[in-house]
mmCIF file of C-alpha atoms and ligand atoms in Angstrom:
data_model
loop_
_atom_site.group_PDB
_atom_site.id
_atom_site.type_symbol
_atom_site.label_atom_id
_atom_site.label_comp_id
_atom_site.label_asym_id
_atom_site.label_seq_id
_atom_site.Cartn_x
_atom_site.Cartn_y
_atom_site.Cartn_z
ATOM 1 C CA MET A 1 -12.228 -129.651 4.566
ATOM 2 C CA LYS A 2 -9.518 -129.181 1.867
ATOM 3 C CA ARG A 3 -9.538 -125.243 2.581
ATOM 4 C CA LEU A 4 -9.469 -125.937 6.264
ATOM 5 C CA LEU A 5 -6.225 -128.240 5.754
ATOM 6 C CA LEU A 6 -4.407 -125.942 4.178
ATOM 7 C CA ALA A 7 -5.092 -123.218 6.552
ATOM 8 C CA SER A 8 -3.818 -125.703 9.057
ATOM 9 C CA LEU A 9 -0.696 -126.197 7.392
ATOM 10 C CA ALA A 10 -0.053 -122.604 6.953
ATOM 11 C CA LEU A 11 -0.523 -122.035 10.398
ATOM 12 C CA LEU A 12 1.849 -124.859 11.052
ATOM 13 C CA LEU A 13 4.635 -123.442 8.765
ATOM 14 C CA ALA A 14 4.444 -120.124 10.165
ATOM 15 C CA TYR A 15 4.640 -121.313 13.446
ATOM 16 C CA MET A 16 7.757 -123.314 12.100
ATOM 17 C CA GLY A 17 9.196 -120.284 10.380
ATOM 18 C CA PHE A 18 8.976 -118.332 13.903
ATOM 19 C CA ALA A 19 9.631 -120.833 16.168
ATOM 20 C CA GLN A 20 13.422 -119.366 16.509
ATOM 21 C CA ASN A 21 13.680 -119.630 20.202
ATOM 22 C CA ASN A 22 11.378 -122.479 21.081
ATOM 23 C CA CYS A 23 12.544 -124.122 24.076
ATOM 24 C CA ARG A 24 10.611 -127.024 26.023
ATOM 25 C CA TYR A 25 11.074 -125.013 29.326
ATOM 26 C CA GLN A 26 7.717 -126.365 30.845
ATOM 27 C CA GLU A 27 7.370 -129.630 29.854
ATOM 28 C CA TYR A 28 11.343 -130.113 30.886
ATOM 29 C CA GLN A 29 9.999 -128.905 34.339
ATOM 30 C CA GLN A 30 7.025 -131.270 34.186
ATOM 31 C CA GLN A 31 8.815 -134.330 33.052
ATOM 32 C CA GLN A 32 11.375 -133.718 36.092
ATOM 33 C CA LEU A 33 8.275 -133.204 38.708
ATOM 34 C CA THR A 34 6.861 -135.935 37.432
ATOM 35 C CA ALA A 35 9.699 -138.103 38.009
ATOM 36 C CA ASN A 36 10.384 -136.656 40.999
ATOM 37 C CA PRO A 37 7.597 -134.766 43.051
ATOM 38 C CA GLY A 38 9.669 -134.076 46.016
ATOM 39 C CA LEU A 39 11.430 -131.290 43.717
ATOM 40 C CA ALA A 40 8.427 -128.968 44.273
ATOM 41 C CA ALA A 41 9.175 -128.152 47.310
ATOM 42 C CA ILE A 42 13.137 -127.954 46.691
ATOM 43 C CA TYR A 43 11.822 -125.500 43.672
ATOM 44 C CA ASP A 44 9.628 -123.728 46.169
ATOM 45 C CA LYS A 45 12.498 -122.782 48.617
ATOM 46 C CA ILE A 46 14.692 -121.630 45.739
ATOM 47 C CA GLU A 47 11.984 -119.381 44.430
ATOM 48 C CA GLN A 48 11.618 -118.338 48.126
ATOM 49 C CA PHE A 49 15.209 -117.369 48.425
ATOM 50 C CA THR A 50 15.060 -115.742 44.931
ATOM 51 C CA ARG A 51 12.832 -113.346 46.018
ATOM 52 C CA THR A 52 14.247 -112.237 49.478
ATOM 53 C CA ALA A 53 17.809 -112.820 48.917
ATOM 54 C CA GLN A 54 19.583 -109.196 49.339
ATOM 55 C CA THR A 55 22.973 -108.358 47.510
ATOM 56 C CA ASN A 56 26.180 -109.197 49.597
ATOM 57 C CA ILE A 57 24.799 -110.230 52.957
ATOM 58 C CA ILE A 58 27.480 -111.712 54.650
ATOM 59 C CA ALA A 59 26.676 -114.363 56.936
ATOM 60 C CA GLY A 60 28.892 -117.538 58.930
ATOM 61 C CA ASN A 61 28.652 -120.834 56.866
ATOM 62 C CA GLY A 62 29.770 -122.507 59.773
ATOM 63 C CA ASN A 63 32.833 -123.648 58.469
ATOM 64 C CA ASN A 64 35.254 -121.206 58.668
ATOM 65 C CA ALA A 65 35.842 -120.107 55.707
ATOM 66 C CA ALA A 66 35.085 -116.586 54.681
ATOM 67 C CA PRO A 67 31.962 -116.808 52.541
ATOM 68 C CA LEU A 68 31.715 -115.090 49.650
ATOM 69 C CA PRO A 69 29.908 -111.655 48.479
ATOM 70 C CA VAL A 70 28.443 -111.152 44.835
ATOM 71 C CA PRO A 71 31.137 -109.464 42.819
ATOM 72 C CA ASP A 72 29.940 -106.897 40.317
ATOM 73 C CA ASN A 73 31.276 -109.205 37.971
ATOM 74 C CA ILE A 74 30.890 -113.137 38.008
ATOM 75 C CA THR A 75 33.220 -115.367 35.577
ATOM 76 C CA ILE A 76 31.172 -118.612 35.488
ATOM 77 C CA PRO A 77 33.333 -121.655 34.105
ATOM 78 C CA VAL A 78 31.920 -123.405 31.239
ATOM 79 C CA VAL A 79 32.822 -126.804 29.225
ATOM 80 C CA VAL A 80 30.858 -127.390 25.864
ATOM 81 C CA HIS A 81 30.186 -130.925 25.486
ATOM 82 C CA ILE A 82 30.214 -131.329 21.543
ATOM 83 C CA LEU A 83 28.143 -134.757 20.605
ATOM 84 C CA TYR A 84 28.138 -135.344 16.786
ATOM 85 C CA ASN A 85 26.982 -138.280 14.732
ATOM 86 C CA GLN A 86 28.063 -136.277 11.528
ATOM 87 C CA ALA A 87 31.477 -134.783 10.837
ATOM 88 C CA SER A 88 29.051 -131.404 10.002
ATOM 89 C CA GLN A 89 27.899 -131.311 13.554
ATOM 90 C CA ASN A 90 31.762 -131.622 14.763
ATOM 91 C CA ILE A 91 31.743 -127.784 14.959
ATOM 92 C CA ALA A 92 34.879 -126.132 14.756
ATOM 93 C CA GLU A 93 36.178 -124.131 17.699
ATOM 94 C CA GLU A 94 35.741 -120.410 15.780
ATOM 95 C CA ARG A 95 32.170 -120.751 16.097
ATOM 96 C CA ILE A 96 32.422 -121.853 19.827
ATOM 97 C CA LEU A 97 33.994 -119.127 20.561
ATOM 98 C CA ALA A 98 32.213 -116.818 18.645
ATOM 99 C CA GLN A 99 28.932 -117.906 20.239
ATOM 100 C CA LEU A 100 30.691 -117.284 23.892
ATOM 101 C CA GLU A 101 31.683 -113.897 22.739
ATOM 102 C CA SER A 102 28.292 -113.014 21.575
ATOM 103 C CA LEU A 103 26.828 -114.243 24.833
ATOM 104 C CA ASN A 104 28.851 -112.328 26.885
ATOM 105 C CA LYS A 105 27.633 -109.321 25.127
ATOM 106 C CA ASP A 106 24.001 -109.675 25.336
ATOM 107 C CA PHE A 107 24.523 -110.220 28.858
ATOM 108 C CA GLU A 108 26.052 -106.875 28.785
ATOM 109 C CA ALA A 109 23.853 -105.205 26.933
ATOM 110 C CA SER A 110 26.636 -103.970 24.784
ATOM 111 C CA THR A 111 25.441 -105.120 21.185
ATOM 112 C CA ALA A 112 24.620 -103.203 17.687
ATOM 113 C CA ASP A 113 21.158 -103.952 18.523
ATOM 114 C CA MET A 114 20.538 -101.781 21.555
ATOM 115 C CA ALA A 115 20.213 -98.901 18.743
ATOM 116 C CA LYS A 116 16.687 -100.403 17.826
ATOM 117 C CA LEU A 117 15.487 -100.295 20.954
ATOM 118 C CA PRO A 118 12.753 -98.115 21.543
ATOM 119 C CA VAL A 119 13.478 -94.995 23.657
ATOM 120 C CA TYR A 120 10.520 -96.259 26.438
ATOM 121 C CA PHE A 121 12.245 -99.104 27.209
ATOM 122 C CA ARG A 122 16.326 -98.273 27.545
ATOM 123 C CA PRO A 123 15.771 -97.088 31.472
ATOM 124 C CA PHE A 124 15.051 -101.120 31.856
ATOM 125 C CA VAL A 125 18.174 -102.501 30.217
ATOM 126 C CA ALA A 126 20.857 -104.402 32.632
ATOM 127 C CA ASN A 127 24.255 -105.096 32.379
ATOM 128 C CA VAL A 128 23.692 -108.385 34.056
ATOM 129 C CA GLY A 129 27.473 -108.647 35.597
ATOM 130 C CA ILE A 130 27.623 -112.214 34.334
ATOM 131 C CA LYS A 131 30.617 -113.582 32.173
ATOM 132 C CA PHE A 132 31.108 -116.677 30.613
ATOM 133 C CA GLN A 133 34.940 -118.280 30.136
ATOM 134 C CA LEU A 134 35.892 -122.104 28.633
ATOM 135 C CA ALA A 135 37.346 -123.940 31.507
ATOM 136 C CA LYS A 136 41.148 -124.279 31.563
ATOM 137 C CA VAL A 137 41.134 -127.125 34.150
ATOM 138 C CA ASP A 138 39.251 -130.397 33.891
ATOM 139 C CA PRO A 139 37.637 -131.823 37.267
ATOM 140 C CA LYS A 140 40.698 -133.912 37.368
ATOM 141 C CA GLY A 141 43.045 -130.811 37.639
ATOM 142 C CA PHE A 142 44.404 -131.376 33.880
ATOM 143 C CA ALA A 143 44.796 -128.453 31.145
ATOM 144 C CA THR A 144 41.074 -128.364 29.086
ATOM 145 C CA SER A 145 40.581 -126.369 25.938
ATOM 146 C CA GLY A 146 37.009 -126.514 27.565
ATOM 147 C CA ILE A 147 35.196 -128.197 24.912
ATOM 148 C CA VAL A 148 34.869 -131.962 24.832
ATOM 149 C CA ARG A 149 34.091 -133.882 21.078
ATOM 150 C CA LYS A 150 32.387 -136.947 21.364
ATOM 151 C CA TYR A 151 30.797 -139.190 18.276
ATOM 152 C CA THR A 152 27.460 -140.597 19.144
ATOM 153 C CA GLY A 153 25.413 -143.122 17.558
ATOM 154 C CA ILE A 154 22.415 -141.206 18.272
ATOM 155 C CA GLN A 155 20.594 -138.788 15.447
ATOM 156 C CA ASN A 156 18.380 -137.238 17.234
ATOM 157 C CA PHE A 157 18.122 -136.314 21.026
ATOM 158 C CA LEU A 158 14.744 -135.587 22.964
ATOM 159 C CA TYR A 159 14.491 -133.620 25.934
ATOM 160 C CA ASP A 160 14.949 -136.639 28.171
ATOM 161 C CA ASP A 161 18.724 -135.634 29.384
ATOM 162 C CA ARG A 162 20.044 -138.911 27.447
ATOM 163 C CA VAL A 163 22.674 -136.403 26.179
ATOM 164 C CA LYS A 164 23.981 -135.601 29.486
ATOM 165 C CA ASN A 165 24.735 -139.640 30.094
ATOM 166 C CA SER A 166 27.792 -141.343 28.814
ATOM 167 C CA SER A 167 26.339 -145.079 29.065
ATOM 168 C CA ARG A 168 23.364 -143.713 26.870
ATOM 169 C CA GLY A 169 25.295 -141.743 23.734
ATOM 170 C CA GLY A 170 25.622 -138.755 25.545
ATOM 171 C CA ASP A 171 28.628 -137.190 27.793
ATOM 172 C CA ASP A 172 28.626 -136.971 31.663
ATOM 173 C CA ALA A 173 28.163 -133.725 33.136
ATOM 174 C CA TRP A 174 31.393 -132.042 35.193
ATOM 175 C CA ASP A 175 30.586 -130.912 38.320
ATOM 176 C CA SER A 176 27.814 -128.443 38.291
ATOM 177 C CA ASP A 177 29.189 -126.784 41.264
ATOM 178 C CA LYS A 178 32.399 -125.669 39.333
ATOM 179 C CA TYR A 179 31.301 -125.660 35.962
ATOM 180 C CA LEU A 180 28.210 -124.510 33.808
ATOM 181 C CA ASN A 181 27.629 -127.626 31.272
ATOM 182 C CA ILE A 182 26.587 -127.089 28.068
ATOM 183 C CA TRP A 183 25.787 -130.024 25.656
ATOM 184 C CA VAL A 184 25.514 -129.056 21.716
ATOM 185 C CA CYS A 185 23.887 -132.012 19.861
ATOM 186 C CA ASN A 186 21.469 -132.606 16.993
ATOM 187 C CA THR A 187 18.229 -132.626 18.859
ATOM 188 C CA VAL A 188 14.666 -133.951 17.618
ATOM 189 C CA SER A 189 12.711 -130.991 14.874
ATOM 190 C CA GLY A 190 11.039 -128.537 16.687
ATOM 191 C CA LEU A 191 13.546 -128.687 19.896
ATOM 192 C CA LEU A 192 16.173 -125.873 19.601
ATOM 193 C CA GLY A 193 17.457 -126.210 23.554
ATOM 194 C CA TYR A 194 16.317 -126.518 26.939
ATOM 195 C CA SER A 195 17.985 -125.859 30.410
ATOM 196 C CA SER A 196 17.639 -127.255 33.535
ATOM 197 C CA ILE A 197 16.568 -124.884 36.665
ATOM 198 C CA PRO A 198 18.329 -124.617 39.943
ATOM 199 C CA GLY A 199 17.601 -126.928 42.413
ATOM 200 C CA GLY A 200 17.600 -130.872 40.045
ATOM 201 C CA ALA A 201 19.919 -133.159 40.299
ATOM 202 C CA LYS A 202 23.820 -132.299 39.600
ATOM 203 C CA GLU A 203 24.221 -134.860 37.055
ATOM 204 C CA ILE A 204 21.756 -133.456 34.591
ATOM 205 C CA ASP A 205 22.105 -129.465 35.485
ATOM 206 C CA GLY A 206 22.948 -127.360 32.592
ATOM 207 C CA VAL A 207 21.756 -126.288 29.132
ATOM 208 C CA VAL A 208 21.206 -128.331 26.030
ATOM 209 C CA ILE A 209 21.174 -126.367 22.696
ATOM 210 C CA ASN A 210 20.540 -127.628 18.996
ATOM 211 C CA THR A 211 24.137 -127.307 16.887
ATOM 212 C CA GLY A 212 22.179 -125.349 14.026
ATOM 213 C CA VAL A 213 21.319 -122.462 16.375
ATOM 214 C CA PHE A 214 24.761 -122.637 18.509
ATOM 215 C CA GLY A 215 27.050 -120.186 17.521
ATOM 216 C CA LEU A 216 26.675 -117.681 14.335
ATOM 217 C CA GLY A 217 26.557 -120.255 11.674
ATOM 218 C CA THR A 218 23.728 -119.659 9.504
ATOM 219 C CA GLY A 219 21.935 -117.031 8.536
ATOM 220 C CA THR A 220 19.239 -115.395 10.789
ATOM 221 C CA ASN A 221 20.751 -117.107 13.744
ATOM 222 C CA LYS A 222 22.254 -114.972 16.220
ATOM 223 C CA GLY A 223 23.648 -117.199 19.196
ATOM 224 C CA ARG A 224 20.080 -116.332 21.156
ATOM 225 C CA THR A 225 18.911 -119.476 22.185
ATOM 226 C CA LEU A 226 21.824 -119.835 24.446
ATOM 227 C CA VAL A 227 20.838 -116.840 25.889
ATOM 228 C CA HIS A 228 17.425 -117.764 26.470
ATOM 229 C CA GLU A 229 18.652 -120.753 28.070
ATOM 230 C CA ILE A 230 21.014 -119.651 30.472
ATOM 231 C CA GLY A 231 18.173 -117.282 31.458
ATOM 232 C CA HIS A 232 16.302 -120.233 32.673
ATOM 233 C CA TRP A 233 19.728 -122.005 34.088
ATOM 234 C CA LEU A 234 19.876 -118.833 36.628
ATOM 235 C CA ASN A 235 16.085 -118.934 37.314
ATOM 236 C CA LEU A 236 14.293 -116.580 34.625
ATOM 237 C CA ARG A 237 10.843 -117.569 33.699
ATOM 238 C CA HIS A 238 9.749 -116.846 30.130
ATOM 239 C CA ILE A 239 8.559 -113.010 30.395
ATOM 240 C CA TRP A 240 4.775 -113.878 29.686
ATOM 241 C CA GLY A 241 5.081 -116.225 32.879
ATOM 242 C CA ASP A 242 3.942 -119.143 30.645
ATOM 243 C CA GLY A 243 0.281 -118.177 31.007
ATOM 244 C CA TYR A 244 -2.324 -115.931 30.423
ATOM 245 C CA CYS A 245 -0.808 -112.665 31.231
ATOM 246 C CA GLY A 246 0.685 -114.709 34.008
ATOM 247 C CA ASP A 247 3.676 -113.963 35.971
ATOM 248 C CA ASP A 248 7.501 -113.806 35.296
ATOM 249 C CA TYR A 249 8.230 -113.061 39.218
ATOM 250 C CA VAL A 250 10.138 -109.936 37.671
ATOM 251 C CA ASP A 251 8.842 -106.624 38.581
ATOM 252 C CA ASP A 252 10.197 -104.588 35.603
ATOM 253 C CA THR A 253 8.866 -106.460 33.059
ATOM 254 C CA PRO A 254 5.375 -106.041 31.306
ATOM 255 C CA LYS A 255 3.065 -108.347 31.319
ATOM 256 C CA GLN A 256 2.091 -109.609 28.350
ATOM 257 C CA GLN A 257 -0.676 -111.898 26.788
ATOM 258 C CA MET A 258 1.139 -114.897 25.914
ATOM 259 C CA ALA A 259 4.922 -115.546 23.757
ATOM 260 C CA ASN A 260 5.675 -113.282 20.708
ATOM 261 C CA ARG A 261 6.993 -114.480 17.717
ATOM 262 C CA GLY A 262 8.560 -112.880 14.464
ATOM 263 C CA CYS A 263 9.953 -109.741 14.989
ATOM 264 C CA PRO A 264 7.085 -107.494 15.890
ATOM 265 C CA SER A 265 7.358 -103.831 16.221
ATOM 266 C CA GLY A 266 5.650 -101.049 17.454
ATOM 267 C CA GLU A 267 3.678 -100.608 21.125
ATOM 268 C CA LYS A 268 1.924 -104.243 21.607
ATOM 269 C CA LYS A 269 -0.329 -104.104 24.573
ATOM 270 C CA THR A 270 -1.977 -107.571 25.388
ATOM 271 C CA CYS A 271 -2.791 -106.791 29.061
ATOM 272 C CA GLY A 272 -4.264 -103.736 29.239
ATOM 273 C CA SER A 273 -2.899 -101.965 31.991
ATOM 274 C CA THR A 274 1.306 -101.716 30.878
ATOM 275 C CA ALA A 275 2.399 -98.625 29.746
ATOM 276 C CA HIS A 276 4.083 -99.080 26.480
ATOM 277 C CA GLY A 277 3.180 -103.119 25.937
ATOM 278 C CA ASP A 278 5.053 -105.955 25.158
ATOM 279 C CA MET A 279 8.742 -106.268 25.615
ATOM 280 C CA TYR A 280 8.981 -108.428 23.066
ATOM 281 C CA MET A 281 13.042 -107.605 22.621
ATOM 282 C CA ASN A 282 13.645 -109.584 25.606
ATOM 283 C CA PHE A 283 15.636 -112.702 25.768
ATOM 284 C CA MET A 284 13.239 -114.289 27.404
ATOM 285 C CA ASP A 285 10.316 -114.072 25.150
ATOM 286 C CA PHE A 286 10.134 -116.245 21.931
ATOM 287 C CA THR A 287 11.055 -113.597 19.242
ATOM 288 C CA ASP A 288 13.613 -113.982 16.714
ATOM 289 C CA ASP A 289 17.103 -113.719 17.203
ATOM 290 C CA ALA A 290 17.284 -110.808 15.987
ATOM 291 C CA CYS A 291 14.778 -109.270 17.428
ATOM 292 C CA MET A 292 15.854 -109.983 20.871
ATOM 293 C CA TYR A 293 18.578 -108.493 22.960
ATOM 294 C CA MET A 294 17.392 -107.108 26.460
ATOM 295 C CA PHE A 295 17.341 -108.360 29.985
ATOM 296 C CA THR A 296 16.061 -106.064 32.366
ATOM 297 C CA PHE A 297 17.347 -104.948 36.040
ATOM 298 C CA GLY A 298 14.950 -106.985 37.536
ATOM 299 C CA GLN A 299 16.171 -109.937 35.422
ATOM 300 C CA ARG A 300 19.585 -109.530 36.610
ATOM 301 C CA GLN A 301 18.566 -109.098 40.292
ATOM 302 C CA ARG A 302 16.705 -112.490 39.856
ATOM 303 C CA MET A 303 19.522 -114.249 38.059
ATOM 304 C CA ARG A 304 22.238 -113.093 40.600
ATOM 305 C CA ASN A 305 20.552 -113.691 43.349
ATOM 306 C CA GLN A 306 20.896 -117.406 42.426
ATOM 307 C CA PHE A 307 24.944 -116.474 43.511
ATOM 308 C CA GLU A 308 23.923 -114.777 47.109
ATOM 309 C CA ILE A 309 25.162 -117.136 50.513
ATOM 310 C CA GLY A 310 22.413 -120.085 50.702
ATOM 311 C CA GLY A 311 21.609 -119.745 46.829
ATOM 312 C CA PRO A 312 21.762 -122.543 44.331
ATOM 313 C CA ARG A 313 24.617 -121.028 42.325
ATOM 314 C CA HIS A 314 26.716 -119.544 45.427
ATOM 315 C CA ALA A 315 29.123 -122.712 45.036
ATOM 316 C CA LEU A 316 30.221 -121.121 41.667
ATOM 317 C CA LEU A 317 32.018 -118.301 43.274
ATOM 318 C CA TYR A 318 34.735 -120.497 44.490
ATOM 319 C CA SER A 319 35.653 -122.464 41.376
ATOM 320 C CA THR A 320 38.677 -122.862 40.776
ATOM 321 C CA ALA A 321 38.355 -124.004 36.689
ATOM 322 C CA ILE A 322 39.864 -120.912 34.990
ATOM 323 C CA THR A 323 42.154 -119.538 37.630
ATOM 324 C CA ALA A 324 43.813 -122.434 39.028
ATOM 325 C CA LEU A 325 47.222 -123.642 37.423
ATOM 326 C CA PRO A 326 46.587 -127.069 35.738
ATOM 327 C CA LEU A 327 48.547 -129.920 36.748
ATOM 328 C CA PRO A 328 51.356 -131.097 34.132
ATOM 329 C CA ALA A 329 49.885 -134.050 31.646
ATOM 330 C CA PRO A 330 50.860 -137.384 33.003
ATOM 331 C CA ILE A 331 54.009 -139.058 31.843
ATOM 332 C CA PRO A 332 52.596 -141.883 29.337
ATOM 333 C CA VAL A 333 53.075 -144.841 30.498
ATOM 334 C CA PRO A 334 55.364 -147.006 27.917
ATOM 335 C CA GLU A 335 53.555 -150.050 26.520
ATOM 336 C CA GLU A 336 54.724 -153.127 28.131
ATOM 337 C CA VAL A 337 56.346 -155.421 25.491
ATOM 338 C CA PRO A 338 55.142 -159.065 25.909
ATOM 339 C CA MET A 339 58.011 -161.388 27.018
ATOM 340 C CA GLN A 340 59.274 -164.007 24.464
ATOM 341 C CA VAL A 341 61.267 -166.947 25.257
ATOM 342 C CA SER A 342 63.114 -168.902 22.713
ATOM 343 C CA LEU A 343 65.777 -171.603 22.292
ATOM 344 C CA TYR A 344 68.013 -172.055 19.305
ATOM 345 C CA PRO A 345 69.666 -173.520 17.335
ATOM 346 C CA ASN A 346 66.944 -176.241 16.966
ATOM 347 C CA PRO A 347 67.717 -178.604 16.430
ATOM 348 C CA THR A 348 71.455 -178.663 17.782
ATOM 349 C CA VAL A 349 74.481 -180.769 18.428
ATOM 350 C CA ASN A 350 76.325 -179.004 21.276
ATOM 351 C CA THR A 351 74.704 -175.885 22.802
ATOM 352 C CA VAL A 352 71.393 -174.398 22.847
ATOM 353 C CA ILE A 353 70.621 -171.014 23.993
ATOM 354 C CA LEU A 354 67.737 -169.733 25.960
ATOM 355 C CA GLN A 355 67.129 -166.301 24.978
ATOM 356 C CA THR A 356 64.483 -163.872 26.645
ATOM 357 C CA THR A 357 63.189 -160.418 25.416
ATOM 358 C CA GLY A 358 60.796 -158.445 26.131
ATOM 359 C CA GLY A 359 59.448 -156.771 29.534
ATOM 360 C CA GLN A 360 60.651 -159.065 31.850
ATOM 361 C CA ASN A 361 63.727 -161.401 32.793
ATOM 362 C CA LEU A 362 63.936 -164.651 34.200
ATOM 363 C CA LEU A 363 67.008 -164.112 35.981
ATOM 364 C CA GLY A 364 67.508 -166.075 38.990
ATOM 365 C CA LYS A 365 64.480 -168.516 38.117
ATOM 366 C CA THR A 366 65.396 -172.623 37.946
ATOM 367 C CA ALA A 367 65.260 -174.133 34.401
ATOM 368 C CA LYS A 368 65.092 -177.804 34.102
ATOM 369 C CA LEU A 369 65.426 -179.971 31.079
ATOM 370 C CA PHE A 370 63.138 -183.128 31.115
ATOM 371 C CA THR A 371 63.280 -185.967 28.599
ATOM 372 C CA GLN A 372 60.363 -186.889 26.186
ATOM 373 C CA THR A 373 59.372 -188.931 28.819
ATOM 374 C CA GLY A 374 59.442 -187.107 31.667
ATOM 375 C CA GLN A 375 63.015 -188.081 33.187
ATOM 376 C CA LEU A 376 64.893 -184.869 34.482
ATOM 377 C CA VAL A 377 68.443 -184.769 33.181
ATOM 378 C CA GLN A 378 69.640 -181.198 34.116
ATOM 379 C CA SER A 379 68.411 -178.061 36.683
ATOM 380 C CA PHE A 380 70.284 -174.905 37.049
ATOM 381 C CA ILE A 381 69.514 -171.356 37.564
ATOM 382 C CA ILE A 382 68.866 -168.877 34.555
ATOM 383 C CA GLN A 383 72.158 -166.142 34.856
ATOM 384 C CA SER A 384 71.635 -164.546 31.544
ATOM 385 C CA ASN A 385 68.816 -163.405 29.048
ATOM 386 C CA ARG A 386 70.716 -165.228 26.934
ATOM 387 C CA GLN A 387 71.955 -168.167 28.554
ATOM 388 C CA SER A 388 74.107 -171.185 27.124
ATOM 389 C CA ILE A 389 72.904 -174.914 27.671
ATOM 390 C CA ILE A 390 75.397 -177.543 27.416
ATOM 391 C CA VAL A 391 73.866 -180.574 25.679
ATOM 392 C CA SER A 392 76.393 -182.424 23.958
ATOM 393 C CA ASN A 393 76.640 -184.882 26.659
ATOM 394 C CA LEU A 394 72.285 -185.820 26.236
ATOM 395 C CA LYS A 395 71.474 -188.800 23.949
ATOM 396 C CA ASN A 396 70.350 -187.606 20.425
ATOM 397 C CA GLY A 397 65.931 -186.722 20.823
ATOM 398 C CA VAL A 398 63.482 -184.036 22.050
ATOM 399 C CA TYR A 399 63.892 -182.510 25.241
ATOM 400 C CA PHE A 400 61.705 -179.850 27.154
ATOM 401 C CA LEU A 401 62.715 -176.764 29.016
ATOM 402 C CA ALA A 402 60.434 -176.024 32.053
ATOM 403 C CA ILE A 403 61.235 -172.681 33.889
ATOM 404 C CA GLU A 404 59.357 -172.285 37.245
ATOM 405 C CA ASN A 405 57.361 -169.427 38.063
ATOM 406 C CA ALA A 406 57.861 -168.225 34.226
ATOM 407 C CA GLY A 407 54.108 -168.274 33.539
ATOM 408 C CA LEU A 408 55.019 -169.428 29.368
ATOM 409 C CA THR A 409 52.137 -170.478 27.913
ATOM 410 C CA THR A 410 54.077 -172.735 25.558
ATOM 411 C CA PRO A 411 56.258 -175.267 26.040
ATOM 412 C CA LEU A 412 60.019 -174.832 25.239
ATOM 413 C CA ARG A 413 61.267 -177.413 23.046
ATOM 414 C CA PHE A 414 64.367 -178.911 20.892
ATOM 415 C CA VAL A 415 65.807 -181.986 19.354
ATOM 416 C CA LYS A 416 69.231 -182.838 20.095
ATOM 417 C CA GLN A 417 71.119 -184.336 17.339
HETATM 418 ZN ZN1 LIG B 1 12.699 -120.857 27.459
#
């Protein structure tokens, strides 16, 4: 029994050690479908579209605006929402920029890792033709760094989309027709990231990444959890098809039995008929960051098809979040100084001054002077912010000054001596 426990522990540790690219693709999609069974038909429709879309078919879209064909190089505006519970999670801008730079290199297949690729897989490597750039214009039209930083009281986020909701400790999505939303936060142990797939609700569209694997901050991390998750965001499946020798709906990725972990080498044939075995260096496997570095032409086509006319990501081609001139920053409204009204000197003999300071004035308003018993003794129109009131003819005693429609909360009172 003890030996069995130790063996289990060893397995668990091995699993944790190699779980560099664990995402919750299946669990998350299942959760979405359970919450909204109508999604299944939408996903199916998008799947059919993804398989049949042809590059650069131009058709009318019914509103006279010329539909955009998919350009050779697509640039996607990105907003990075940084949710931090501890100061160390509020990561530096350089790390965010480094992550985007490596992401772009991975998508164009221009990393030094390519030298490690076996000769027999080289013909399959694709430059996807999609770039990611921090937004320059926010949803209201103002200039932005494309980075939103926010403290959260939540220590560990699950894959329940709480991170995408400002009222639940996260940060609301920016319009997913114009931006790719990336939420960076501390997730529960074992969860490195997850992504929505095309067809879900706009408010939860985007990618969630654990802070520790975002950017090039630590050891073996090469920022490839984000590459993998954006693959899902563009409708790629895991390379093993999430089933025993399953189907990822991509023709040029070999079938493989299950996820690969760690850093395999040599030909690893797991589903019989493949020529050179598993393509374990594919971004859509579960291998270590250092050992995954390619997308295929088939995956490129599948991702790019999302942008075709009628496709779920087509609207992003019209986003001006990088190209538009931002509106000038709004002029700050000066804080209104509350009005203060006073009477002095107090007590007085001949004259009392009614002094008004602050935001508004009392010019033109009617003031009335009363005795302590409520008898009106004088009435006048206020003509100055420093108005003299002659009181030399009044009997000694306490007097009250009332000002019509002045909104004063405390009575004005003075003593005549
Ligand atoms: Zn995944």
